[in-house]
Tab-separated table of C-alpha atoms in Angstrom:
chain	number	residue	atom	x	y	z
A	140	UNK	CA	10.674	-21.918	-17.534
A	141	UNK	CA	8.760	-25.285	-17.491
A	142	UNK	CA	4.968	-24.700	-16.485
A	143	UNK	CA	3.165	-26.074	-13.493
A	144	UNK	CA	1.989	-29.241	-14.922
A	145	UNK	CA	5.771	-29.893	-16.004
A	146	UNK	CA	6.745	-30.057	-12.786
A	147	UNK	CA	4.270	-31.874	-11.446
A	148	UNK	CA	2.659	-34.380	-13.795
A	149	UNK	CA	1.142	-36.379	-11.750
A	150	UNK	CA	-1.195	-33.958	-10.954
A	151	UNK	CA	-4.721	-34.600	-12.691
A	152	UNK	CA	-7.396	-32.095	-13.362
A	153	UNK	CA	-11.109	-32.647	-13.437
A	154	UNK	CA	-13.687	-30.541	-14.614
A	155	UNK	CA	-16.417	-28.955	-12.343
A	156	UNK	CA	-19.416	-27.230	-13.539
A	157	UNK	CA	-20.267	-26.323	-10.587
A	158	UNK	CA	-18.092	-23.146	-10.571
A	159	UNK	CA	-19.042	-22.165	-13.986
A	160	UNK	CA	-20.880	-19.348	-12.476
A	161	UNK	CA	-20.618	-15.451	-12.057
A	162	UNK	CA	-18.348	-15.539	-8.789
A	163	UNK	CA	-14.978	-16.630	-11.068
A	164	UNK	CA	-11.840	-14.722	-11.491
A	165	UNK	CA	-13.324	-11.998	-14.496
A	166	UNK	CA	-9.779	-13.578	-16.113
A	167	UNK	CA	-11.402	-16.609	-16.623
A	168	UNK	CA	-14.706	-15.196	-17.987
A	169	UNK	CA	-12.498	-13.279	-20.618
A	170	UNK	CA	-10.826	-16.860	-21.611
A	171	UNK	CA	-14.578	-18.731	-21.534
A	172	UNK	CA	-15.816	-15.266	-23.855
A	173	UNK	CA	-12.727	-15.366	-25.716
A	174	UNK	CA	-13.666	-19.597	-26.879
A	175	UNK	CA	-10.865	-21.202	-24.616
A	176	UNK	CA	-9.630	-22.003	-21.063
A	177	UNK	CA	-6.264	-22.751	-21.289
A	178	UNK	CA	-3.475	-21.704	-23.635
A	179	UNK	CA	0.547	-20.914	-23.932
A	180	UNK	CA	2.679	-17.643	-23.730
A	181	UNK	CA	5.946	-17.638	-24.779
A	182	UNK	CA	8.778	-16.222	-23.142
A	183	UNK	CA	8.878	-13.193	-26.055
A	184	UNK	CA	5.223	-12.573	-25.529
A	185	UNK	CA	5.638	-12.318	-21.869
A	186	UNK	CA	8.521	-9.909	-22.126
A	187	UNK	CA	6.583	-7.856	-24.771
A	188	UNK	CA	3.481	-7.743	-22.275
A	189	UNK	CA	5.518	-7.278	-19.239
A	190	UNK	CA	6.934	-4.129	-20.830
A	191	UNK	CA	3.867	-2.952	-22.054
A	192	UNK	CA	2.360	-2.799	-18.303
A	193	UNK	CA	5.785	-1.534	-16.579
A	194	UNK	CA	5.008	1.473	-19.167
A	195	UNK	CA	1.552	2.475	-18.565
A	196	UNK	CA	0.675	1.594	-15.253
A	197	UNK	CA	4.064	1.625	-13.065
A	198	UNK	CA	4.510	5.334	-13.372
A	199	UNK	CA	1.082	6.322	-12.101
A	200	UNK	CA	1.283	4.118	-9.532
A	201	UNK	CA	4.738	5.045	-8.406
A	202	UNK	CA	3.454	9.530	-8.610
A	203	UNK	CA	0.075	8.616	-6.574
A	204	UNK	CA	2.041	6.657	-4.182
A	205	UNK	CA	4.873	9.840	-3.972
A	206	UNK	CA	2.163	12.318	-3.214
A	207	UNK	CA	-0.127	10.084	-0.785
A	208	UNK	CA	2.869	9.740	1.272
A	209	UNK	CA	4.940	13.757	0.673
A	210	UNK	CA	1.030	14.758	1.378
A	211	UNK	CA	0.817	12.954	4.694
A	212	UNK	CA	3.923	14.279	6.063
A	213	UNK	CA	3.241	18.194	4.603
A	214	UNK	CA	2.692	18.591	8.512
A	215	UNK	CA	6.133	17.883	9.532
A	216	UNK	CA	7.377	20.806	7.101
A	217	UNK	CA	4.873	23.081	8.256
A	218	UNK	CA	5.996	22.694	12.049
A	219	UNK	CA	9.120	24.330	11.045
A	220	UNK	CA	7.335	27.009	8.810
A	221	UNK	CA	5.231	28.709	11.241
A	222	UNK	CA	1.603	26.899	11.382
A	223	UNK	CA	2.645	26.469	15.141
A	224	UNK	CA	2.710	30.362	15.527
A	225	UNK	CA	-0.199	31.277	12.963
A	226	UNK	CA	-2.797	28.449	14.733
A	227	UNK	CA	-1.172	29.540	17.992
A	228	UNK	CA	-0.465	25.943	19.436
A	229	UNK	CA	-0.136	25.174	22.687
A	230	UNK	CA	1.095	21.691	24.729
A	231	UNK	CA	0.242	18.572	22.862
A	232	UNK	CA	-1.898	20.020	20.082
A	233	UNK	CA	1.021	19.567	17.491
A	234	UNK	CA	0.681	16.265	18.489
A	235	UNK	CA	-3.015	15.555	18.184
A	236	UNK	CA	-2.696	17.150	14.880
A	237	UNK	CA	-0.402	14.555	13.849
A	238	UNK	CA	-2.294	11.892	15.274
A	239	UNK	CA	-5.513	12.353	14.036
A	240	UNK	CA	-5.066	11.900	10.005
A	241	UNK	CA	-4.559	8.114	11.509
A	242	UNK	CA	-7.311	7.879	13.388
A	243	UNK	CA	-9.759	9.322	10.072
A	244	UNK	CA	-7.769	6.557	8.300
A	245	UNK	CA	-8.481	3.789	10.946
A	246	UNK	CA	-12.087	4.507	10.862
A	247	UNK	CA	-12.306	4.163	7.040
A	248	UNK	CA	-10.711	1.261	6.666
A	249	UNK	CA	-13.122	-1.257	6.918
A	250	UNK	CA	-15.537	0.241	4.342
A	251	UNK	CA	-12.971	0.321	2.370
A	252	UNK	CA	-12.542	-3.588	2.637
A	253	UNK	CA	-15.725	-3.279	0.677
A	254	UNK	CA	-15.522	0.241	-1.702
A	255	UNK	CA	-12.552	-1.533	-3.544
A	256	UNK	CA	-14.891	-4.116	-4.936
A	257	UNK	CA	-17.944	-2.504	-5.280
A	258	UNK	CA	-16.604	0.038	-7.736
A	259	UNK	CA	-14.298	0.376	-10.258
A	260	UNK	CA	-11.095	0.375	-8.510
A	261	UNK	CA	-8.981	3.217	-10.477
A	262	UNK	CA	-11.913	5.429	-10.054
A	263	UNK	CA	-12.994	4.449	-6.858
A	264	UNK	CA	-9.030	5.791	-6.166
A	265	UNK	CA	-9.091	8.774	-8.166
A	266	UNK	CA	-12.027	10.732	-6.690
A	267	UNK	CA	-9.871	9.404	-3.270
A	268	UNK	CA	-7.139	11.781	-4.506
A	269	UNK	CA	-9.044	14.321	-5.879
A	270	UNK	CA	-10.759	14.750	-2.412
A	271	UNK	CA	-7.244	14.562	-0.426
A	272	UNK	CA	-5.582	17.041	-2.689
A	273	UNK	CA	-8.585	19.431	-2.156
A	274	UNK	CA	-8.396	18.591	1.181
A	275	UNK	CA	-4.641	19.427	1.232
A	276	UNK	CA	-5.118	22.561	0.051
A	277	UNK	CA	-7.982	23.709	2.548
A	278	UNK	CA	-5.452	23.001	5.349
A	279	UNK	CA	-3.742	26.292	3.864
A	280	UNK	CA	-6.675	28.127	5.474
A	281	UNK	CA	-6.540	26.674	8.662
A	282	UNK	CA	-5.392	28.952	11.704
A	283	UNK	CA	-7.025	26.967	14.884
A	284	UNK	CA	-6.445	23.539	16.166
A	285	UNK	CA	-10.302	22.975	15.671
A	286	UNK	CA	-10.223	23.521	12.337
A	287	UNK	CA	-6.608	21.578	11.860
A	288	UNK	CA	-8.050	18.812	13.522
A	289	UNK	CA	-10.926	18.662	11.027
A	290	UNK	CA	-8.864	18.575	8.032
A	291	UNK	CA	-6.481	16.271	9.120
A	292	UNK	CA	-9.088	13.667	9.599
A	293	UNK	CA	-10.720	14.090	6.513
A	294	UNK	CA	-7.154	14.076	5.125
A	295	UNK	CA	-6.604	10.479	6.107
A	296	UNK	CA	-10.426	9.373	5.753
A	297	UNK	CA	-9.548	10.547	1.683
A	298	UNK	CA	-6.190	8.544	1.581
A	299	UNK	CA	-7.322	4.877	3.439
A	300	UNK	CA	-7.755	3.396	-0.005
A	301	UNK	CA	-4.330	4.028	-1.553
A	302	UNK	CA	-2.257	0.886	-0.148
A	303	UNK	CA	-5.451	-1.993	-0.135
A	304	UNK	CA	-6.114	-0.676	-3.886
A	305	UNK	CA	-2.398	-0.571	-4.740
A	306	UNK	CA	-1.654	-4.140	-3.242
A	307	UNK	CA	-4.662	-5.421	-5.585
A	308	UNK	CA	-3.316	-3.238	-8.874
A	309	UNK	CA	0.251	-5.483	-7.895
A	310	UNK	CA	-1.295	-8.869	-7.474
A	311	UNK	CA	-3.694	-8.017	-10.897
A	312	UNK	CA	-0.853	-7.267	-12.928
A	313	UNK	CA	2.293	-9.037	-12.138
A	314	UNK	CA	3.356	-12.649	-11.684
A	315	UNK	CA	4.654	-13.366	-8.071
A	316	UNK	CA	8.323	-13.500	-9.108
A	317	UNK	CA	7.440	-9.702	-10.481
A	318	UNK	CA	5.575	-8.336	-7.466
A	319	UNK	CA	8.115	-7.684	-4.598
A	320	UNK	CA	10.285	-5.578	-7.009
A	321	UNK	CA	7.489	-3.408	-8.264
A	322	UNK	CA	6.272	-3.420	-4.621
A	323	UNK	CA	9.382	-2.155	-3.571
A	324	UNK	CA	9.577	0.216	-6.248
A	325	UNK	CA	6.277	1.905	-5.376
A	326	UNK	CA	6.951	1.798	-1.901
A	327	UNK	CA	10.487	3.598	-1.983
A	328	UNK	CA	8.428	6.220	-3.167
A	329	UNK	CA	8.203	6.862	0.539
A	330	UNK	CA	12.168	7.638	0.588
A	331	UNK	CA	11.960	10.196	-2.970
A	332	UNK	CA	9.062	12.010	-1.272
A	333	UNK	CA	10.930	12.582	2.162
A	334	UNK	CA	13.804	13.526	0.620
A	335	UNK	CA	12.077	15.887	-2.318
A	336	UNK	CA	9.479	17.273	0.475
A	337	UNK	CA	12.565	17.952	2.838
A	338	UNK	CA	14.149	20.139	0.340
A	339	UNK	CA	10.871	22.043	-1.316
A	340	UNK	CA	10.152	22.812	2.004
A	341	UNK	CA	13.544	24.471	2.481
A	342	UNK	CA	13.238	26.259	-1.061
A	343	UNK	CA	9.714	27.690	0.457
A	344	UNK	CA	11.408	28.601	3.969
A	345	UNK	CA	14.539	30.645	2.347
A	346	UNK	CA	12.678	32.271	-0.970
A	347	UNK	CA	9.043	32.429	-0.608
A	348	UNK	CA	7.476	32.385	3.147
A	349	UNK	CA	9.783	33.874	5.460
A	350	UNK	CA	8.532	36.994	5.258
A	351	UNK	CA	6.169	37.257	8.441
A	352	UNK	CA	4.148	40.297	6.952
A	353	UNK	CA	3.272	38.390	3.554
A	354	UNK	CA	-0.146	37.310	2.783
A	355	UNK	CA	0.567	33.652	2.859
A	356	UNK	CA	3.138	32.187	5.038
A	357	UNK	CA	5.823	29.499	4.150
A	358	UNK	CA	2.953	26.339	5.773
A	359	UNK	CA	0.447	27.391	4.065
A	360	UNK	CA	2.312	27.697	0.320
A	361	UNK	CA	3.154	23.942	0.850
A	362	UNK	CA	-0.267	22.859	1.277
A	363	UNK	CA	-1.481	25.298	-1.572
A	364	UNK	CA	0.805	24.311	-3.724
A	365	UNK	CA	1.095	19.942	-2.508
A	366	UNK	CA	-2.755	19.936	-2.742
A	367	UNK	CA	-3.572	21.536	-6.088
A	368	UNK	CA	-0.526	19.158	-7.699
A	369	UNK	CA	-2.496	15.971	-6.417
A	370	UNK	CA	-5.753	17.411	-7.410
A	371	UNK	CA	-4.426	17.482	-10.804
A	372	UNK	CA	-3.049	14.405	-10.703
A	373	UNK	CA	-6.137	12.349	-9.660
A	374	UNK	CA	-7.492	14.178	-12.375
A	375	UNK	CA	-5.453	12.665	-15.055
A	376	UNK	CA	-5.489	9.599	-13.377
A	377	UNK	CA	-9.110	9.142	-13.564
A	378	UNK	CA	-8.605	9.190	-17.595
A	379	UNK	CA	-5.736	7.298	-17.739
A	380	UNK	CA	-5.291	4.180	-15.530
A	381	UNK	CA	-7.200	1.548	-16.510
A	382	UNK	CA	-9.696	-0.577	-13.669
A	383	UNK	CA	-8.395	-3.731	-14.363
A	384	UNK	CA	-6.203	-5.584	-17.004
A	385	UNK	CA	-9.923	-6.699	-18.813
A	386	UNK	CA	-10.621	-2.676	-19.104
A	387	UNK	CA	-6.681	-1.940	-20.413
A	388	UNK	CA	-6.929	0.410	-23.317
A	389	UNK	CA	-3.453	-0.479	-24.593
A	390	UNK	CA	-4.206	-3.817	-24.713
A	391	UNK	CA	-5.391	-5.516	-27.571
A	392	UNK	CA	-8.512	-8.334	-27.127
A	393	UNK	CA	-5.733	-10.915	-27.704
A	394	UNK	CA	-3.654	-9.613	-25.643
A	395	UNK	CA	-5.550	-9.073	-22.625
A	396	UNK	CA	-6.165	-13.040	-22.898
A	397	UNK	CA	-2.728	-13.459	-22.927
A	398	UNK	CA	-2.074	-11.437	-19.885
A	399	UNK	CA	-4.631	-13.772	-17.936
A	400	UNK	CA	-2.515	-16.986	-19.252
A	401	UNK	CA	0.640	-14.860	-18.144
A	402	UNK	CA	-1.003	-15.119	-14.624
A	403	UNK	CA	-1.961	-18.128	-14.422
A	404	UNK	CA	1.009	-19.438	-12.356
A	405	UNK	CA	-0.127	-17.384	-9.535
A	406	UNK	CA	-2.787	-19.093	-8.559
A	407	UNK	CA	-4.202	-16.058	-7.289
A	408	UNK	CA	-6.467	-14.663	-10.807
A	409	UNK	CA	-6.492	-10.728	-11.397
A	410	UNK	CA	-9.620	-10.229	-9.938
A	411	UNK	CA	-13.606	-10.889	-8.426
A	412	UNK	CA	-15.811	-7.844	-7.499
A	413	UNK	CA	-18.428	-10.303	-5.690
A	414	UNK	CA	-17.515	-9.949	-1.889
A	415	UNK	CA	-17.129	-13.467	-0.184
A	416	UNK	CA	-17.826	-13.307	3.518
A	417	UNK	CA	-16.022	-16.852	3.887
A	418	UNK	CA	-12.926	-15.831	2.464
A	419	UNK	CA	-13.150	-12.087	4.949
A	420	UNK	CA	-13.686	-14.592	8.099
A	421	UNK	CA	-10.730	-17.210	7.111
A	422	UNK	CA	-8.354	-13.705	6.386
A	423	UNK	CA	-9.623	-13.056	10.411
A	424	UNK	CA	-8.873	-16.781	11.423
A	425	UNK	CA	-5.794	-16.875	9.378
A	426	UNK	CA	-2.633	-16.966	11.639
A	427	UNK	CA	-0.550	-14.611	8.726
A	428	UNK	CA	-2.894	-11.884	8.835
A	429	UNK	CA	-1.757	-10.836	12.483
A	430	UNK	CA	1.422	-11.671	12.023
A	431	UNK	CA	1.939	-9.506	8.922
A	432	UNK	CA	0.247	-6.873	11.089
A	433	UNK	CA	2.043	-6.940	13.775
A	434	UNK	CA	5.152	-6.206	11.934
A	435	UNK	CA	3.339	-3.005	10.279
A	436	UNK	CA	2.207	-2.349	13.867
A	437	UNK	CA	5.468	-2.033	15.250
A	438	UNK	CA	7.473	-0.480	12.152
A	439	UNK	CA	5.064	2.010	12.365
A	440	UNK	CA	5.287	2.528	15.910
A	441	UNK	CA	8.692	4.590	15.287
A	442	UNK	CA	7.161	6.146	12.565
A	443	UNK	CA	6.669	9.772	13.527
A	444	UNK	CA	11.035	9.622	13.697
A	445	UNK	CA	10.811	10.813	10.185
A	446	UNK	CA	7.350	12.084	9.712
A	447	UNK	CA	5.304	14.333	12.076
A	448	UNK	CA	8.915	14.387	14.502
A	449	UNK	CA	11.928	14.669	11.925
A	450	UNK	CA	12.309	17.869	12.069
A	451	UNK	CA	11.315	19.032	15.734
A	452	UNK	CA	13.967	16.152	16.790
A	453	UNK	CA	16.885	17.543	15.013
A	454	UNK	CA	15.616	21.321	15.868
A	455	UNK	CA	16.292	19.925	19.580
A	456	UNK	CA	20.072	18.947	18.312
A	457	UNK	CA	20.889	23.164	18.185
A	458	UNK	CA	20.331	23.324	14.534
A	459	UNK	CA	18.077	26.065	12.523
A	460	UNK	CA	14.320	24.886	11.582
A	461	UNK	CA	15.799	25.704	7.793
A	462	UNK	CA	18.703	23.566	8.636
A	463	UNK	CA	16.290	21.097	10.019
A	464	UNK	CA	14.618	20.973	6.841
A	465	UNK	CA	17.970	19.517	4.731
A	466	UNK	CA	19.103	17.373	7.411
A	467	UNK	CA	16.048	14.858	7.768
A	468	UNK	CA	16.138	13.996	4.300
A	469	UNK	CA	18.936	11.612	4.288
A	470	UNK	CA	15.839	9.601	5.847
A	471	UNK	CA	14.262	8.866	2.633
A	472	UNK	CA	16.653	6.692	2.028
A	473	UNK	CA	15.485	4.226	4.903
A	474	UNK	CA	12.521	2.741	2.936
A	475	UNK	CA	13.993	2.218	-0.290
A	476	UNK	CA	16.293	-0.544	0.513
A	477	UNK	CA	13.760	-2.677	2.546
A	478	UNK	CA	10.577	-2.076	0.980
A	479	UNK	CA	9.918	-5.230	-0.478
A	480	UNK	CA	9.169	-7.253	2.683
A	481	UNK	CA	5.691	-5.964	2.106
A	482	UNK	CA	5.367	-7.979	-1.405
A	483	UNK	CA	4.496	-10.401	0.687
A	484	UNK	CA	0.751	-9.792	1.367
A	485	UNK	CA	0.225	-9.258	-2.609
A	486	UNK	CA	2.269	-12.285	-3.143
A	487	UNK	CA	1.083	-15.045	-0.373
A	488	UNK	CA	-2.502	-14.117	-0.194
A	489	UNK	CA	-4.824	-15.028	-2.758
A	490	UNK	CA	-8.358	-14.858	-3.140
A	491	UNK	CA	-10.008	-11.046	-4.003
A	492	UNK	CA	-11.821	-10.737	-0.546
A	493	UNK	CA	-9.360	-12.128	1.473
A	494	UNK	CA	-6.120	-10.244	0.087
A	495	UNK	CA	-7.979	-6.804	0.506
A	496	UNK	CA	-8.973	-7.617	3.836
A	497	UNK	CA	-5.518	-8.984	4.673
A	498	UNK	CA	-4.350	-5.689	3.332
A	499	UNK	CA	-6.811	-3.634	5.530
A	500	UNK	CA	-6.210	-4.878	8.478
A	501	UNK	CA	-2.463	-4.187	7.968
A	502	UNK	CA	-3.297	-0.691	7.139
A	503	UNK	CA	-5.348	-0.352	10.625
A	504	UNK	CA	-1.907	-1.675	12.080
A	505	UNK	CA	-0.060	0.928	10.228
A	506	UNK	CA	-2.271	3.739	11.485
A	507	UNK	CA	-2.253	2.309	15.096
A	508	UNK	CA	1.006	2.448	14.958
A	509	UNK	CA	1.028	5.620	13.721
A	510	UNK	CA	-1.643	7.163	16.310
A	511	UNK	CA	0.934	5.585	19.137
A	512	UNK	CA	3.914	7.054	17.714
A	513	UNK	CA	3.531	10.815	18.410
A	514	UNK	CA	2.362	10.466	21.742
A	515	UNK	CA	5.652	8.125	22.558
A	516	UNK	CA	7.600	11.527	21.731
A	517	UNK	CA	6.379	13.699	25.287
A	518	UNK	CA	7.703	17.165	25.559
A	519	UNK	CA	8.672	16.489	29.565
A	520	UNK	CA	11.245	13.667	27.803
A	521	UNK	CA	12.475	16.749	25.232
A	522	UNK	CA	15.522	16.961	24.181
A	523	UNK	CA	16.304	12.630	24.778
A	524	UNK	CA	13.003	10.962	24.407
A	525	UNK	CA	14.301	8.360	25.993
A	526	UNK	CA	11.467	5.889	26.427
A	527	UNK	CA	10.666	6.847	23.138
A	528	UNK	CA	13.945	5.317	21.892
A	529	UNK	CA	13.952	2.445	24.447
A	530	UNK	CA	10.826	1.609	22.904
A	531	UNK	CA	11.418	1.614	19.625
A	532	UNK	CA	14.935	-1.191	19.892
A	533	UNK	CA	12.331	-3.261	21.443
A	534	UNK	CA	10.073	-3.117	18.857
A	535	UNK	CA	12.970	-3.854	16.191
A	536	UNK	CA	13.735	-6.988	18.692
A	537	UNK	CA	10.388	-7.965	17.939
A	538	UNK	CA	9.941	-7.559	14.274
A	539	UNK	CA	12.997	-9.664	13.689
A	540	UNK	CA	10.828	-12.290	15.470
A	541	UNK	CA	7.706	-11.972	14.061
A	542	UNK	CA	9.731	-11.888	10.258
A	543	UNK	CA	11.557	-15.690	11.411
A	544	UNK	CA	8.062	-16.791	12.470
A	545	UNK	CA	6.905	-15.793	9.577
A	546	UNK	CA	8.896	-17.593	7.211
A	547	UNK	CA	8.822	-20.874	9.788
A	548	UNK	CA	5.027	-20.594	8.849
A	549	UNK	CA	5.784	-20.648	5.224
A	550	UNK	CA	7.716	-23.103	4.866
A	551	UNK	CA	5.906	-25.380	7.204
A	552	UNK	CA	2.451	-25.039	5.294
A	553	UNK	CA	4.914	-25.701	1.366
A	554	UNK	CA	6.674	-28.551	2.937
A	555	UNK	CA	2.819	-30.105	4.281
A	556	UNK	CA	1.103	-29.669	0.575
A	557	UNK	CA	4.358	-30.747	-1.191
A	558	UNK	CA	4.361	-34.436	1.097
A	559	UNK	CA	0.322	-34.681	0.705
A	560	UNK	CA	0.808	-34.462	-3.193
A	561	UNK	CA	3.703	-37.008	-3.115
A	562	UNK	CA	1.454	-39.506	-0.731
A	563	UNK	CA	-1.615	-39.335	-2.842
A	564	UNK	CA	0.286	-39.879	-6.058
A	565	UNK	CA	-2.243	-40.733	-8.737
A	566	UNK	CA	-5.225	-39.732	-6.487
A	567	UNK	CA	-4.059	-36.384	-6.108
A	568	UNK	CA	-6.286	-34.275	-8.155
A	569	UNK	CA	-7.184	-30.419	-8.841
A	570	UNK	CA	-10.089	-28.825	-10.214
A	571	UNK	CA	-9.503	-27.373	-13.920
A	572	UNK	CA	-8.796	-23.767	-14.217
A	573	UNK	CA	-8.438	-24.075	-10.377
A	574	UNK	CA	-6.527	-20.586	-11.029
A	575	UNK	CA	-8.888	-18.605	-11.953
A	576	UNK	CA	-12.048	-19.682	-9.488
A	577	UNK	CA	-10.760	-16.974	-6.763
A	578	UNK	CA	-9.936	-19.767	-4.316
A	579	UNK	CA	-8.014	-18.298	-1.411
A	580	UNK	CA	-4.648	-19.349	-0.286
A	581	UNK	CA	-5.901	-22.213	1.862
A	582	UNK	CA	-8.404	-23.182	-0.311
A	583	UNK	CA	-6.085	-23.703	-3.661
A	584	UNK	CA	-3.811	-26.979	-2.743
A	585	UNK	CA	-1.841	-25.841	-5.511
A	586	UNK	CA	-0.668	-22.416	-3.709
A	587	UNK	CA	2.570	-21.978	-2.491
A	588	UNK	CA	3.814	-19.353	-0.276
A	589	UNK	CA	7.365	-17.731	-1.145
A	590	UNK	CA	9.823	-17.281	1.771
């Protein structure tokens, strides 16, 4: 693959000493520490190092991702396995239950924004699921909607960081052309943990909890059980995910310099813990950021179809709540084939502060949506819920809109950099190691946006 400067050689670079300062990408403080700025990486090395990552970091990633979501939804199974009966819940309060983990996730968000970069991020994430497993597990004890309510919050508070952190582990790691897969493999973890939870759940309902006299009942084993498992894991991934690719273990010196020449062609660096307030207001001002919301906003919207509401919807089609268990999990299979639209905010934003802003304020769609959802699902429209489902083809309607506007933006904003470089021939000039001085998206004129 010819480089950048192949392509385009009449693109000059000058110098400017003015950004040799502390508020670089760290990859280019590794490559000033390390005696050089620029260097080559050849297709072997790449490979090599590309395999080397997809070992020891795609696997954690993908079992955090598996229980943050199989966690979230632990609700859904217990609706079917009694906690309605042992919290003795009345009206709406199944509903407010299932709404509020969103609304303890909303209102963490923006700290968040700033928690990423202020500490280490796979730590900062591991105490995260430490906390949410423990959390998980003290929903087991829960038998009022006070107390439900509580937990649930908390529950969501604990998980807020997982997506922003994850986006930034993608964009640290992987060249653009490599993110939307491994985005899409993470997310369509979504899919393996509806489909796994839908038939542990049914294990629990026919072996272990259906016995009403027994000391725990068939809710409250999956919430033991779902909560301790994550507690362990954040446990081992405290020891064994590195912060960044500077702090890899199982990379050598050399090859961690390497890895910051393999990402060099993103234009985007792996990484700035100083937080930039310019780059968090031009994320606000940017035009992408609400569009790449609103889709979340309105995917989400007919979320609770297979979360908190799978299986009380197909319970209302005359089957058994066992039954109801089995059937829902054919809808794991909905994420995995479209996941990787959402490469795009780890591919087409760059600059630290902005992409984990970006990111946040997609997750605050996501658990707007998600807050709307159950309460679109009324019991007066039981057994149809037929606004509900009027409601959601709209949506659809609309995220095929906001998806072509979207790309219009895209290729709009390419086509406008690619004609000013052609105009200004000779005069057209970039700052060296322009890749690695966490310029955002709009800043770098070398940044293109894939469609």
């Amino acid at each position: 693959m010819a480089n950048d400067l192949e392509k385009h050689p009449q693109r000059a670079q000058k110098p400017v000493e003015d950004h040799l300062r502390t508020d670089v990408d760290a990859a280019l403080q590794l490559l000033r520490d390390r005696g050089s700025e620029s260097g080559t990486l050849d297709p072997e090395q790449n490979r090599r190092l590309l395999r080397r990552i997809d070992l020891h970091i795609m696997p954690l990633i993908c079992i955090v991702y598996f229980l943050q979501y199989l966690d979230k939804i632990a609700i859904s199974y217990a609706s079917v396995t009694g906690i309605k009966t042992s919290a003795n819940l009345r009206g709406t309060q199944f509903n407010w239950i299932a709404s509020i983990f969103f609304f303890g996730q909303l209102l963490f968000e923006f700290p968040t924004i700033r928690l990423i970069q202020l500490f280490p991020l796979a730590k900062y994430v591991a105490v995260n699921v430490i906390i949410w497993g423990t959390i998980l597990a003290s929903l087991a004890a829960c038998k009022s909607f006070a107390s439900l309510m509580v937990c649930r919050a908390l529950l969501g508070v604990a998980e807020a960081a997982v997506v922003p952190a994850w986006v930034v582990f993608t964009s640290a790691w992987y060249r653009k052309e490599e993110q939307a897969f491994r985005v899409g493999i993470w997310f369509s973890m979504c899919g393996f943990a509806q489909m796994f939870g839908g038939f542990f759940s049914y294990g629990v309902a026919n072996h272990v909890g259906g016995d009403v006299q027994a000391a725990l009942q068939g809710w409250q084993i999956i919430f033991l059980f779902l909560g301790l498992l994550t507690s362990v894991v954040g446990i081992v991934f405290w020891f064994f995910l590195p912060d960044s690719p500077l702090s890899a273990k199982f990379l050598s010196t050399e090859e961690k310099a390497l890895h910051a020449e393999r990402m060099r062609q993103n234009e985007q660096g792996i990484g700035n813990r100083i937080f930039k307030w310019n780059q968090f207001w031009e994320a606000i001002r940017d035009v992408n950021t609400w569009l790449y919301a609103f889709w979340v906003f309105a995917a989400n919207v007919s979320n609770s179809t297979a979360t908190s509401f799978g299986n009380i919807l197909v319970t209302g089609m005359v089957y058994t709540k066992k039954e109801s268990l089995l059937l829902v999990t054919p809808l794991g299979d909905i994420p995995i084939g479209w996941t990787t639209i959402l490469a795009l905010q780890s591919t087409n934003v760059a600059g630290s502060t902005k992409k984990i802003t970006v990111t946040s304020i997609g997750v605050i769609a996501y658990t707007v949506g998600n807050i709307i959802s159950p309460q679109t699902f009324q019991t007066k429209d039981a057994p149809r819920y037929l606004p509900a489902k009027i409601s959601i083809c709209i949506l659809y309607f609309l995220i095929t809109v906001d998806l072509y506007l979207i790309r219009w933006c895209a290729v709009r904003e390419n086509r406008r950099r690619d004609k000013e470089r052609e105009e200004l021939g000779d005069k057209y000039v970039v700052e060296e190691n322009h890749e690695f001085l966490d310029l955002t998206d709009r800043e770098n004129k070398e940044f293109r946006y894939a469609v």
